[in-house]
mmCIF file of C-alpha atoms and ligand atoms in Angstrom:
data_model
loop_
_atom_site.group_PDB
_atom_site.id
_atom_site.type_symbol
_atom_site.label_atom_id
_atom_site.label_comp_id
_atom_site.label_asym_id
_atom_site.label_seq_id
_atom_site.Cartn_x
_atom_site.Cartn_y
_atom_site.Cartn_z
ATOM 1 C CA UNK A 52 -0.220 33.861 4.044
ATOM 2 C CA UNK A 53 -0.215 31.950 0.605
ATOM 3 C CA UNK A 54 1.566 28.383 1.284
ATOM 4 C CA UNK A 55 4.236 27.902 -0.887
ATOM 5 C CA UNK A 56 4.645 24.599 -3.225
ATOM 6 C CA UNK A 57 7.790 22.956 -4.645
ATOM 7 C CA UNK A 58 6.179 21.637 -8.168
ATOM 8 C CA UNK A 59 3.331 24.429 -8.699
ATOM 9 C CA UNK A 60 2.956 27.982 -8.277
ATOM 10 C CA UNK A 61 0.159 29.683 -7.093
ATOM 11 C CA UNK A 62 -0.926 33.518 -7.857
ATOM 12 C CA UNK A 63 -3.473 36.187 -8.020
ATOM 13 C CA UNK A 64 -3.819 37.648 -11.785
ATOM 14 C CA UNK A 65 -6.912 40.038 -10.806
ATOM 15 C CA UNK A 66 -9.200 39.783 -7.982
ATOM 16 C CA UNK A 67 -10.990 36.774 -6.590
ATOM 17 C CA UNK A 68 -8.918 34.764 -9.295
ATOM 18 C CA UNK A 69 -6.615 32.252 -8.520
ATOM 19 C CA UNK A 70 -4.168 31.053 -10.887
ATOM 20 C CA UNK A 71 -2.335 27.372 -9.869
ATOM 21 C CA UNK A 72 0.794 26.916 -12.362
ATOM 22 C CA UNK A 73 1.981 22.782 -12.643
ATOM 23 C CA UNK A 74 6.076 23.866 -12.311
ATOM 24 C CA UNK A 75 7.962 20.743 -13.134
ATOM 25 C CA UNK A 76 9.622 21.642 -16.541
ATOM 26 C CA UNK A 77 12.298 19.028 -16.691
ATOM 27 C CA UNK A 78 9.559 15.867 -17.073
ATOM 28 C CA UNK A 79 6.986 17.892 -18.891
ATOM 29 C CA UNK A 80 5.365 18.400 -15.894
ATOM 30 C CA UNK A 81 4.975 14.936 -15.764
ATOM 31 C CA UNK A 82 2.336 14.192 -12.731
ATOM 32 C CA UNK A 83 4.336 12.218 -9.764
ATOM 33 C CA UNK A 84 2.796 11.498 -6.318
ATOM 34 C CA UNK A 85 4.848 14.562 -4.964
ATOM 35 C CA UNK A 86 3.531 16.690 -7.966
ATOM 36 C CA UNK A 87 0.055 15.292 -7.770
ATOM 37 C CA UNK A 88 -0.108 16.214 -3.776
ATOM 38 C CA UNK A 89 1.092 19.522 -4.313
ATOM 39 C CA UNK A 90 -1.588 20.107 -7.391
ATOM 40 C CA UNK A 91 -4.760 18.985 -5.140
ATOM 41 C CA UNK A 92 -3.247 20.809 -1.929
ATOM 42 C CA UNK A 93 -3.137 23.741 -3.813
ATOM 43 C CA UNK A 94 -6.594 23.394 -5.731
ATOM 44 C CA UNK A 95 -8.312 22.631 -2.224
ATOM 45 C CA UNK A 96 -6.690 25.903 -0.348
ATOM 46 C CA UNK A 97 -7.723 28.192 -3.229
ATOM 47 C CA UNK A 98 -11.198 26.716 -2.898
ATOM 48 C CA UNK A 99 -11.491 27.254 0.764
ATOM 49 C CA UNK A 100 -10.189 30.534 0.523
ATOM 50 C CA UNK A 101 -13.465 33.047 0.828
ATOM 51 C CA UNK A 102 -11.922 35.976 -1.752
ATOM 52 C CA UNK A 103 -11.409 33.158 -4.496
ATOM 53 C CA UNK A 104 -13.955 32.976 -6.907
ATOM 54 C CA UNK A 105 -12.789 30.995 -9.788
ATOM 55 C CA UNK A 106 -9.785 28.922 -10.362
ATOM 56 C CA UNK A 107 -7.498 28.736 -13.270
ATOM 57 C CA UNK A 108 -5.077 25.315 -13.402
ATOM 58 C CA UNK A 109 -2.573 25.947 -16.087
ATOM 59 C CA UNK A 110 0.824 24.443 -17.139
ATOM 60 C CA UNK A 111 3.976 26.078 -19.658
ATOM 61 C CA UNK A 112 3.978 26.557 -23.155
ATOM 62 C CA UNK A 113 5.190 23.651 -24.102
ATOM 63 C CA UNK A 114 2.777 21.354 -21.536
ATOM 64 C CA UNK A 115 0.000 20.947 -19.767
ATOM 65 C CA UNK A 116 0.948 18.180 -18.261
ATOM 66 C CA UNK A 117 2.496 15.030 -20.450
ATOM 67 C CA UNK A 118 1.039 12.298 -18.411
ATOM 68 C CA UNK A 119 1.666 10.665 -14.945
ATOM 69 C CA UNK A 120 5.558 10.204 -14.446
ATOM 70 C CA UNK A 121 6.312 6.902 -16.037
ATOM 71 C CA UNK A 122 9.814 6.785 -14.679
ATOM 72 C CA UNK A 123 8.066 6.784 -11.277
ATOM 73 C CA UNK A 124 5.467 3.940 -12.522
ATOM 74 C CA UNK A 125 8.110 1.576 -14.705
ATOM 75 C CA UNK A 126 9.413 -0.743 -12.096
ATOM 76 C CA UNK A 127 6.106 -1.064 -10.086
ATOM 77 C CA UNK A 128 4.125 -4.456 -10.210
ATOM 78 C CA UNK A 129 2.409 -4.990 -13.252
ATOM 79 C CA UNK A 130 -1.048 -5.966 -11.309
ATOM 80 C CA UNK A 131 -3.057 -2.505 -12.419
ATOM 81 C CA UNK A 132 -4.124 -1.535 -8.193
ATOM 82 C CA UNK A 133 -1.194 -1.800 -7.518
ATOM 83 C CA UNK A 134 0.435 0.393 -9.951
ATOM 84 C CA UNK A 135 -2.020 2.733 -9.361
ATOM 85 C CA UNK A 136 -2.001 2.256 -5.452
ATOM 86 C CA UNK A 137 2.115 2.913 -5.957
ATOM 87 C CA UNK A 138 1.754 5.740 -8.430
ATOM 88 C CA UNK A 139 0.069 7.466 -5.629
ATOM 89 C CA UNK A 140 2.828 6.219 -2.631
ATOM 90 C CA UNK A 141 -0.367 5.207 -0.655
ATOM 91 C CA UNK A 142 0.698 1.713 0.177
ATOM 92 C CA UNK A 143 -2.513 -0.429 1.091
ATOM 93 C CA UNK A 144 -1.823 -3.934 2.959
ATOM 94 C CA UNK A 145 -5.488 -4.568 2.154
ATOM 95 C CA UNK A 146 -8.150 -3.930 0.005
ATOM 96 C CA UNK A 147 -10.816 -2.625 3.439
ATOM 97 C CA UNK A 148 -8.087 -0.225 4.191
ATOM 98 C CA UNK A 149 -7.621 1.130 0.860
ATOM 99 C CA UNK A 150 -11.933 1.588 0.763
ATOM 100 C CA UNK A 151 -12.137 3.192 4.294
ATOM 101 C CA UNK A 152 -9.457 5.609 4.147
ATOM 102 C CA UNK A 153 -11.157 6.120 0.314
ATOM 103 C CA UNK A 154 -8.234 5.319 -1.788
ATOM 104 C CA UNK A 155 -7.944 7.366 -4.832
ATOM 105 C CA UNK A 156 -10.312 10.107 -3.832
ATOM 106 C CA UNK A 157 -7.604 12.705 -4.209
ATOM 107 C CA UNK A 158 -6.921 12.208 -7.580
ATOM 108 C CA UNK A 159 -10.989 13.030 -8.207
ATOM 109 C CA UNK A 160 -10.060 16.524 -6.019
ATOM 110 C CA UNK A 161 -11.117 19.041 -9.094
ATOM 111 C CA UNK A 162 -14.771 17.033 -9.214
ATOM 112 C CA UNK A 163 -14.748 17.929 -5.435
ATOM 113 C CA UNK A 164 -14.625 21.858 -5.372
ATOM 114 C CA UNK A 165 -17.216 24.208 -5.115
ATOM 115 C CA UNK A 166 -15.516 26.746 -6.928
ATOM 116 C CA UNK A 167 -15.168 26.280 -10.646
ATOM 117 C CA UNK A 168 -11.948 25.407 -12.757
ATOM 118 C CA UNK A 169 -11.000 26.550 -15.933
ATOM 119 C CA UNK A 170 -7.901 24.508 -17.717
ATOM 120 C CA UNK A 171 -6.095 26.539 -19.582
ATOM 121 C CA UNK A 172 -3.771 23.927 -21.688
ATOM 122 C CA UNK A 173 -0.946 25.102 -24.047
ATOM 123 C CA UNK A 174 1.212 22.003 -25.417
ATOM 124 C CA UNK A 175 1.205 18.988 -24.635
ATOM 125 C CA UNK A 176 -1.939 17.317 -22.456
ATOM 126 C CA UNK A 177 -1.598 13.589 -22.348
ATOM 127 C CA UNK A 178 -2.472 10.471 -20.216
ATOM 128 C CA UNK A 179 -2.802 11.843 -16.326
ATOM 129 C CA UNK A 180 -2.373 15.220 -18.084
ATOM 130 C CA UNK A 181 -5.723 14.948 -20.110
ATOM 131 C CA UNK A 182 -7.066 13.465 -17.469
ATOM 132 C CA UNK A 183 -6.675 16.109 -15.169
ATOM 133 C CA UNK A 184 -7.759 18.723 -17.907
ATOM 134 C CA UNK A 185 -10.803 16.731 -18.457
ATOM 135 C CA UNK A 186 -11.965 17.194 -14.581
ATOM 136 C CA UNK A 187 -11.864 21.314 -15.287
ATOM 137 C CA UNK A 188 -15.273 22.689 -15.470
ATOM 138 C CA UNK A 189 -14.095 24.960 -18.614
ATOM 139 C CA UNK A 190 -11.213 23.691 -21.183
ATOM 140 C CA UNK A 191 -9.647 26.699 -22.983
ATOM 141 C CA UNK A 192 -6.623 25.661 -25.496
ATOM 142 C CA UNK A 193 -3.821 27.384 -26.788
ATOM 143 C CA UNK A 194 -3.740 26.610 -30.902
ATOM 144 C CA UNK A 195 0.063 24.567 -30.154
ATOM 145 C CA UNK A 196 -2.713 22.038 -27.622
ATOM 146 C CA UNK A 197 -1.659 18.085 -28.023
ATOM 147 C CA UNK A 198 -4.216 15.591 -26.434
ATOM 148 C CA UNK A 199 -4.368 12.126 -26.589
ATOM 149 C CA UNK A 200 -4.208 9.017 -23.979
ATOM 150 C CA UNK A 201 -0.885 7.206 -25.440
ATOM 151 C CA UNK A 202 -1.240 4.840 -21.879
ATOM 152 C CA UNK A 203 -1.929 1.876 -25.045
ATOM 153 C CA UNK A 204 1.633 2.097 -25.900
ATOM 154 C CA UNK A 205 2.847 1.463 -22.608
ATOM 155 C CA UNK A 206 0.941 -1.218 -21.952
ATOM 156 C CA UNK A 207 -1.897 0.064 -20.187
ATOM 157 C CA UNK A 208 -5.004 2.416 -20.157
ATOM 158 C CA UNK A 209 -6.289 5.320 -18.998
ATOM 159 C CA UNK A 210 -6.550 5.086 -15.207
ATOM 160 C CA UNK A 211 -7.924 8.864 -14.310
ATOM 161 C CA UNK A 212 -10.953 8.985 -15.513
ATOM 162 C CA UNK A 213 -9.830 9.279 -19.444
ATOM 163 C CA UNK A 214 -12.042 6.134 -21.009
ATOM 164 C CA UNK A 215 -15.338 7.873 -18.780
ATOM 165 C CA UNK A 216 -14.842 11.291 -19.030
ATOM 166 C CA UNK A 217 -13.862 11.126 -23.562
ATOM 167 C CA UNK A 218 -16.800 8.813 -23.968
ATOM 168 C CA UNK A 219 -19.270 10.717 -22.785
ATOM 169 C CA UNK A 220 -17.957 14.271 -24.103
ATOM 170 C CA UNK A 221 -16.874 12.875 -27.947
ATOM 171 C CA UNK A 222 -18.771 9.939 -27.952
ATOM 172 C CA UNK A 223 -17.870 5.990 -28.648
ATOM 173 C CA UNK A 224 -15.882 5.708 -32.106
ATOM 174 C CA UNK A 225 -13.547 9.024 -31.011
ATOM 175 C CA UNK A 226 -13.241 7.934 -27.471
ATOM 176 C CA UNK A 227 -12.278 4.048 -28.662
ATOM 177 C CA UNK A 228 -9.797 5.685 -31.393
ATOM 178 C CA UNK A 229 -7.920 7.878 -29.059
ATOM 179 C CA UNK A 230 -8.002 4.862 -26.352
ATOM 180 C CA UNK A 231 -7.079 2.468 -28.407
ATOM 181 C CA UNK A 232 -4.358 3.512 -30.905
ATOM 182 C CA UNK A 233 -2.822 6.397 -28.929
ATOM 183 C CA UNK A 234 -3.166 9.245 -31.507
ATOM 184 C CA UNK A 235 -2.590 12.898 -30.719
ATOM 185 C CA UNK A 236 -4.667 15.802 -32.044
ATOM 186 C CA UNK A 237 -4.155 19.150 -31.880
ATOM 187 C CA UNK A 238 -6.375 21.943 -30.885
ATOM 188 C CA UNK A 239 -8.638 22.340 -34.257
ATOM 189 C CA UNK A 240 -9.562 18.247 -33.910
ATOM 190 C CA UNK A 241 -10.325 18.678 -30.346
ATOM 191 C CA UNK A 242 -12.372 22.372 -30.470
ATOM 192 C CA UNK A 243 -14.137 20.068 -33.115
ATOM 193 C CA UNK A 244 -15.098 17.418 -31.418
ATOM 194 C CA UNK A 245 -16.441 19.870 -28.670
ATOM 195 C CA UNK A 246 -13.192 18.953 -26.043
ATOM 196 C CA UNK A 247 -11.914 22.645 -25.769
ATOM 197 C CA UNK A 248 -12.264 26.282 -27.183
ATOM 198 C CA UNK A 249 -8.970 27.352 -28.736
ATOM 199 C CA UNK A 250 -8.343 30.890 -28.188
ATOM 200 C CA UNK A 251 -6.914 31.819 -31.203
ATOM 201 C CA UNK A 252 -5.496 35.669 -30.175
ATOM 202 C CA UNK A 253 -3.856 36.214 -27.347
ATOM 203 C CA UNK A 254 -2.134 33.958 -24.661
ATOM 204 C CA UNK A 255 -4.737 31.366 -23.267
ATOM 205 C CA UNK A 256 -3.883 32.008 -19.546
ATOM 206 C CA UNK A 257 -4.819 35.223 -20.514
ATOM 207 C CA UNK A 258 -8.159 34.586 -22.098
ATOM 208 C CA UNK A 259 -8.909 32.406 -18.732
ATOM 209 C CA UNK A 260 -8.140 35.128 -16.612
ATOM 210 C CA UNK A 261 -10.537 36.867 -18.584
ATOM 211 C CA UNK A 262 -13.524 34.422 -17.848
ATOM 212 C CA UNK A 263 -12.377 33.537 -14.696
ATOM 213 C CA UNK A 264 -12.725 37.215 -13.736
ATOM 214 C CA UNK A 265 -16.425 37.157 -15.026
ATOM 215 C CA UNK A 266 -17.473 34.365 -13.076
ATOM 216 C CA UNK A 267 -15.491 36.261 -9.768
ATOM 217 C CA UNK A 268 -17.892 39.244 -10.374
ATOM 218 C CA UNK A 269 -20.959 37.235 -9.591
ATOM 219 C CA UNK A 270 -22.679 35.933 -7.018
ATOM 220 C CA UNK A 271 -21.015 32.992 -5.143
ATOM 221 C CA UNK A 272 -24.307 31.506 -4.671
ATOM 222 C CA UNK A 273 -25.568 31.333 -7.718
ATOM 223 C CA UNK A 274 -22.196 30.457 -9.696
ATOM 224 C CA UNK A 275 -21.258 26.869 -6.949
ATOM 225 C CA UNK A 276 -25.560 26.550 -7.583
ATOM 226 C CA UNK A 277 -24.659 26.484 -11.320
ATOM 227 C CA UNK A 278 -21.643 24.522 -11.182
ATOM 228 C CA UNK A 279 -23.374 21.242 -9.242
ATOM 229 C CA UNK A 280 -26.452 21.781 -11.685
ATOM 230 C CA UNK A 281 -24.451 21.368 -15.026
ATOM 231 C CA UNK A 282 -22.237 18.375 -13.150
ATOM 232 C CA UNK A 283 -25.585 16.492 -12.398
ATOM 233 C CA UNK A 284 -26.579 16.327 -15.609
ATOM 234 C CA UNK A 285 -23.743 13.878 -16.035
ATOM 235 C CA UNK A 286 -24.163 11.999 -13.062
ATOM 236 C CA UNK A 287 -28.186 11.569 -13.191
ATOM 237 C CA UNK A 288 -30.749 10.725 -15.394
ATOM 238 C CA UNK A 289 -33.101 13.810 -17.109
ATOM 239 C CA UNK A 290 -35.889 13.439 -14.675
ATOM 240 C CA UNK A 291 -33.813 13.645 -11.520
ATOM 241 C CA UNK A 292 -31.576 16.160 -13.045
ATOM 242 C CA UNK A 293 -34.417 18.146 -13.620
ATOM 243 C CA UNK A 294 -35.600 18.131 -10.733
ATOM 244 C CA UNK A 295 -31.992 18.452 -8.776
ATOM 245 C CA UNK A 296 -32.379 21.698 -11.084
ATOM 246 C CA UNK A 297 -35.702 23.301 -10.076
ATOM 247 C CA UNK A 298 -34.783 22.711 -6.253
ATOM 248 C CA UNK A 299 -31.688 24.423 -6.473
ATOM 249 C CA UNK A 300 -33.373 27.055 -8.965
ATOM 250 C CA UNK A 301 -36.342 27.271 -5.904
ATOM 251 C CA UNK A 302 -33.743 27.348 -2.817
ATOM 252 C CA UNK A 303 -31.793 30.880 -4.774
ATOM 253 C CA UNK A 304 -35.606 32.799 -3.659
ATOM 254 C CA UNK A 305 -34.364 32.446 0.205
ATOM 255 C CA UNK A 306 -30.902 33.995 -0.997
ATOM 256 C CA UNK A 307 -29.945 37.805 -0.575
ATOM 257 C CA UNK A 308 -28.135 37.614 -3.560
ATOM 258 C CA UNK A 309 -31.503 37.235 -5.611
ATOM 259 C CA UNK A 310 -33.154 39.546 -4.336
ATOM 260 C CA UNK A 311 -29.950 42.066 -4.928
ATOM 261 C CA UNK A 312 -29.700 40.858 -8.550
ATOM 262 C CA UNK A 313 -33.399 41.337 -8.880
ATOM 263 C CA UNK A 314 -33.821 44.669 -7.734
ATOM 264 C CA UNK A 315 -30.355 45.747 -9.322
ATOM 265 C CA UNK A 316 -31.876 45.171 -12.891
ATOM 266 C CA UNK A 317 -35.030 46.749 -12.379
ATOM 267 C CA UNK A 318 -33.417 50.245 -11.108
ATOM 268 C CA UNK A 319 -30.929 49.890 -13.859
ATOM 269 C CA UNK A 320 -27.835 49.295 -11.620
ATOM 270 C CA UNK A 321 -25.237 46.500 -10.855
ATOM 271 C CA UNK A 322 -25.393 44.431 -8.591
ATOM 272 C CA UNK A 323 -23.798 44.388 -5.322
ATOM 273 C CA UNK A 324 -23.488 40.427 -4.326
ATOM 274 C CA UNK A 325 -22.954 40.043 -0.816
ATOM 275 C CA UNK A 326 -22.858 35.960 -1.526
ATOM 276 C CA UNK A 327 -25.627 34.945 1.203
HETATM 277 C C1 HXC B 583 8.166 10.989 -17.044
HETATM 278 C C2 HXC B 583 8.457 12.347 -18.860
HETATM 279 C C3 HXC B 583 7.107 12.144 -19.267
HETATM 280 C C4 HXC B 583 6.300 11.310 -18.440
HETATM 281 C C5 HXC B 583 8.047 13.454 -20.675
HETATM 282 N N1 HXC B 583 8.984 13.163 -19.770
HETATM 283 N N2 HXC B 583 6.901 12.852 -20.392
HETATM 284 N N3 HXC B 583 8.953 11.769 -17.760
HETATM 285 N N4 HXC B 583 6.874 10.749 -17.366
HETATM 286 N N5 HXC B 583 5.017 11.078 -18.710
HETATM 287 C C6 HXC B 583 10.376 13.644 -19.730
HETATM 288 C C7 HXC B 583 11.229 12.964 -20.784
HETATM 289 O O1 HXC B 583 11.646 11.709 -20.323
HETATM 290 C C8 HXC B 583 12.360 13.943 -20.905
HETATM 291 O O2 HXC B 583 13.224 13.821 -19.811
HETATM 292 C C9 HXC B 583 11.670 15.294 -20.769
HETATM 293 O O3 HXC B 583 10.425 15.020 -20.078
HETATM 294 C C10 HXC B 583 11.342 15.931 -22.108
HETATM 295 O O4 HXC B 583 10.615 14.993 -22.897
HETATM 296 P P1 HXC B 583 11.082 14.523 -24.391
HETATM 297 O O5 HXC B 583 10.479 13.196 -24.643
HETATM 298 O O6 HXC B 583 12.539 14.674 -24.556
HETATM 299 O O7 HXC B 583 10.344 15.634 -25.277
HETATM 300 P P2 HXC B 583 9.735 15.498 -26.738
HETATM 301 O O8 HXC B 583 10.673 14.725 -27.620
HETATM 302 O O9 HXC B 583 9.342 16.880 -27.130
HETATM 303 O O10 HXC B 583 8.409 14.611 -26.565
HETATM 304 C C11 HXC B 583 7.344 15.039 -25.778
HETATM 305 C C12 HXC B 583 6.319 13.891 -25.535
HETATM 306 C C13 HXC B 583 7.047 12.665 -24.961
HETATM 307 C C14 HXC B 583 5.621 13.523 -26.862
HETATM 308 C C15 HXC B 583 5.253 14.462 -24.583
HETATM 309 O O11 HXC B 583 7.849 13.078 -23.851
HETATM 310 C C16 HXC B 583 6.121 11.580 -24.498
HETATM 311 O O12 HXC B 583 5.605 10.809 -25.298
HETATM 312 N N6 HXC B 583 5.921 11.471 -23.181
HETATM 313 C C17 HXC B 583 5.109 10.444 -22.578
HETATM 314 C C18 HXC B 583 3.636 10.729 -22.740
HETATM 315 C C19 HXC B 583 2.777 9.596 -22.151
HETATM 316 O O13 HXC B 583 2.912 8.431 -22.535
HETATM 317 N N7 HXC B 583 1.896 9.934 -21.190
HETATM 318 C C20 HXC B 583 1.032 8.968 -20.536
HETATM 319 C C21 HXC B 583 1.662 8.490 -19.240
HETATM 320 S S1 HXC B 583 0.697 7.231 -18.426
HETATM 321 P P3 HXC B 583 14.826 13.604 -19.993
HETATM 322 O O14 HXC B 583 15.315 13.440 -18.597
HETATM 323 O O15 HXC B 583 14.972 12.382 -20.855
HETATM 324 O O16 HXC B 583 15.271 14.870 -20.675
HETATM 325 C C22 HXC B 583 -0.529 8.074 -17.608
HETATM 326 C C23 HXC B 583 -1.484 7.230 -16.745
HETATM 327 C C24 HXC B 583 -2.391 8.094 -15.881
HETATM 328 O O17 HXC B 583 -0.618 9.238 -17.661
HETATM 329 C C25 HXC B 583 -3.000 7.336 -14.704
HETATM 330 C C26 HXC B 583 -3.762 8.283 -13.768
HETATM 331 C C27 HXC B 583 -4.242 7.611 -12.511
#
């Protein structure tokens, strides 16, 4: 049976897609530890979950997500771990704790799943929100999308993954404006600058259903094989990631699944992916 969650919901808009809704409207679905738990709980089940395919994360109209909840954060210590350590209610005496039990990791859950994740952001997508967006394997954006990293006008930075993830996907001067001054764009700026697609007919959930069945209807295999391929590219240099590629690429021959797909195009029939 599907486990419920207070502050997202979780569905099944076609077959092999699941569809993970952030549900706290009254903060913008503002990202607090309770929140946060419930988003990578939810994330990790649908990716353990054999009929799941793909998974669409997905907020309201009006917001992704606006940020980590700063009525949570405002009366923690100023000393950044800490703040971050508290934002999470994972209270640390020490620093060896905090690395053994891998502090943090949860926060990096998206990064961690096989399956992949489309975003689907409407509204507003800010701080912890872009953050989290940015972790998606696929951005799709409504035209009313928002995005920025405002954390500079409360004092701190981004502490997600924001100054990383922008830098190396818009490069140094857009990543340093956003970072530093706090501005917002909207979904034209940020299709632009290659963050998103804006789907421009049509509700966005909609349109990620859409791919999200596509990438259902193949093989598992081949689709997590894909997935770690494209993510090494940003983890290693050209030479290993090349060759990270062509052993993957090499291992699909011992598959069933390639040899389906295979003979399915030369008789001039679909496939039939049995995923081993
Ligand atoms: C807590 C929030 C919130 C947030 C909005 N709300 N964002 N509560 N944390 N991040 C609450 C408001 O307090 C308000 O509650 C309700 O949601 C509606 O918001 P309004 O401000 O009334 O709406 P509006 O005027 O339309 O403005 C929307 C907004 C603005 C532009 C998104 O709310 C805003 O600037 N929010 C903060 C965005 C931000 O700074 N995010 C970065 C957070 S730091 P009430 O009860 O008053 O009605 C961060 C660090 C990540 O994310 C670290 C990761 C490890």
């Amino acid at each position: 049976a599907q486990r419920e969650y207070a502050n997202v919901l979780v569905s099944r808009p076609s077959p092999g897609v699941a569809l993970i809704t952030l549900n706290r409207p009254k903060a913008l679905n503002a990202l607090n530890a309770v929140h946060f738990q419930d988003i990578s709980e939810a994330m990790k089940e649908a990716d353990e979950d054999v009929s799941v395919g793909a998974i669409i994360l997905t907020g309201s109209e009006r917001a992704f997500a606006a940020g980590a909840d700063i009525k949570e954060m405002k009366d923690k210590s100023c000393e950044y771990l800490s703040l971050v350590i508290e934002y999470f209610r994972i209270k640390f005496p020490e620093v060896a704790e905090a690395y053994t039990t891998n502090f943090l990791a949860d926060w990096e859950v998206i990064t961690q799943l096989k399956k992949p994740v489309i975003a689907a952001v409407s509204g507003y997508a800010l701080g912890g929100g872009l953050e989290l967006a940015l972790q998606a394997d696929i951005l799709l954006a409504a035209p009313s999308a928002q995005l920025g990293q405002p954390e500079v006008n409360l004092g701190v930075i981004p502490g997600g993954g924001g100054t990383q993830r922008l830098a190396r996907l818009v490069g140094k001067s857009r990543a340093m404006e956003l970072v530093l001054t706090g501005r917002i764009i909207g979904a034209d700026e940020a299709e632009r600058w290659g963050i998103v697609r804006v789907v421009r007919e049509g509700s966005v959930v909609d349109e990620a259903v859409k791919v999200a069945s596509d990438i259902a209807s193949k093989g598992r295999i081949a689709v997590g094989a894909g997935k770690e391929a494209v993510n090494a590219a940003f983890e290693m240099s050209l030479a290993e990631g090349l060759r990270f590629e062509r052993r993957l690429f090499h291992a699909l021959f011992s598959t069933k699944d390639q040899k389906e797909g295979m003979a399915a195009f030369s008789e001039k029939r679909r496939a039939e992916w049995t995923h081993s």
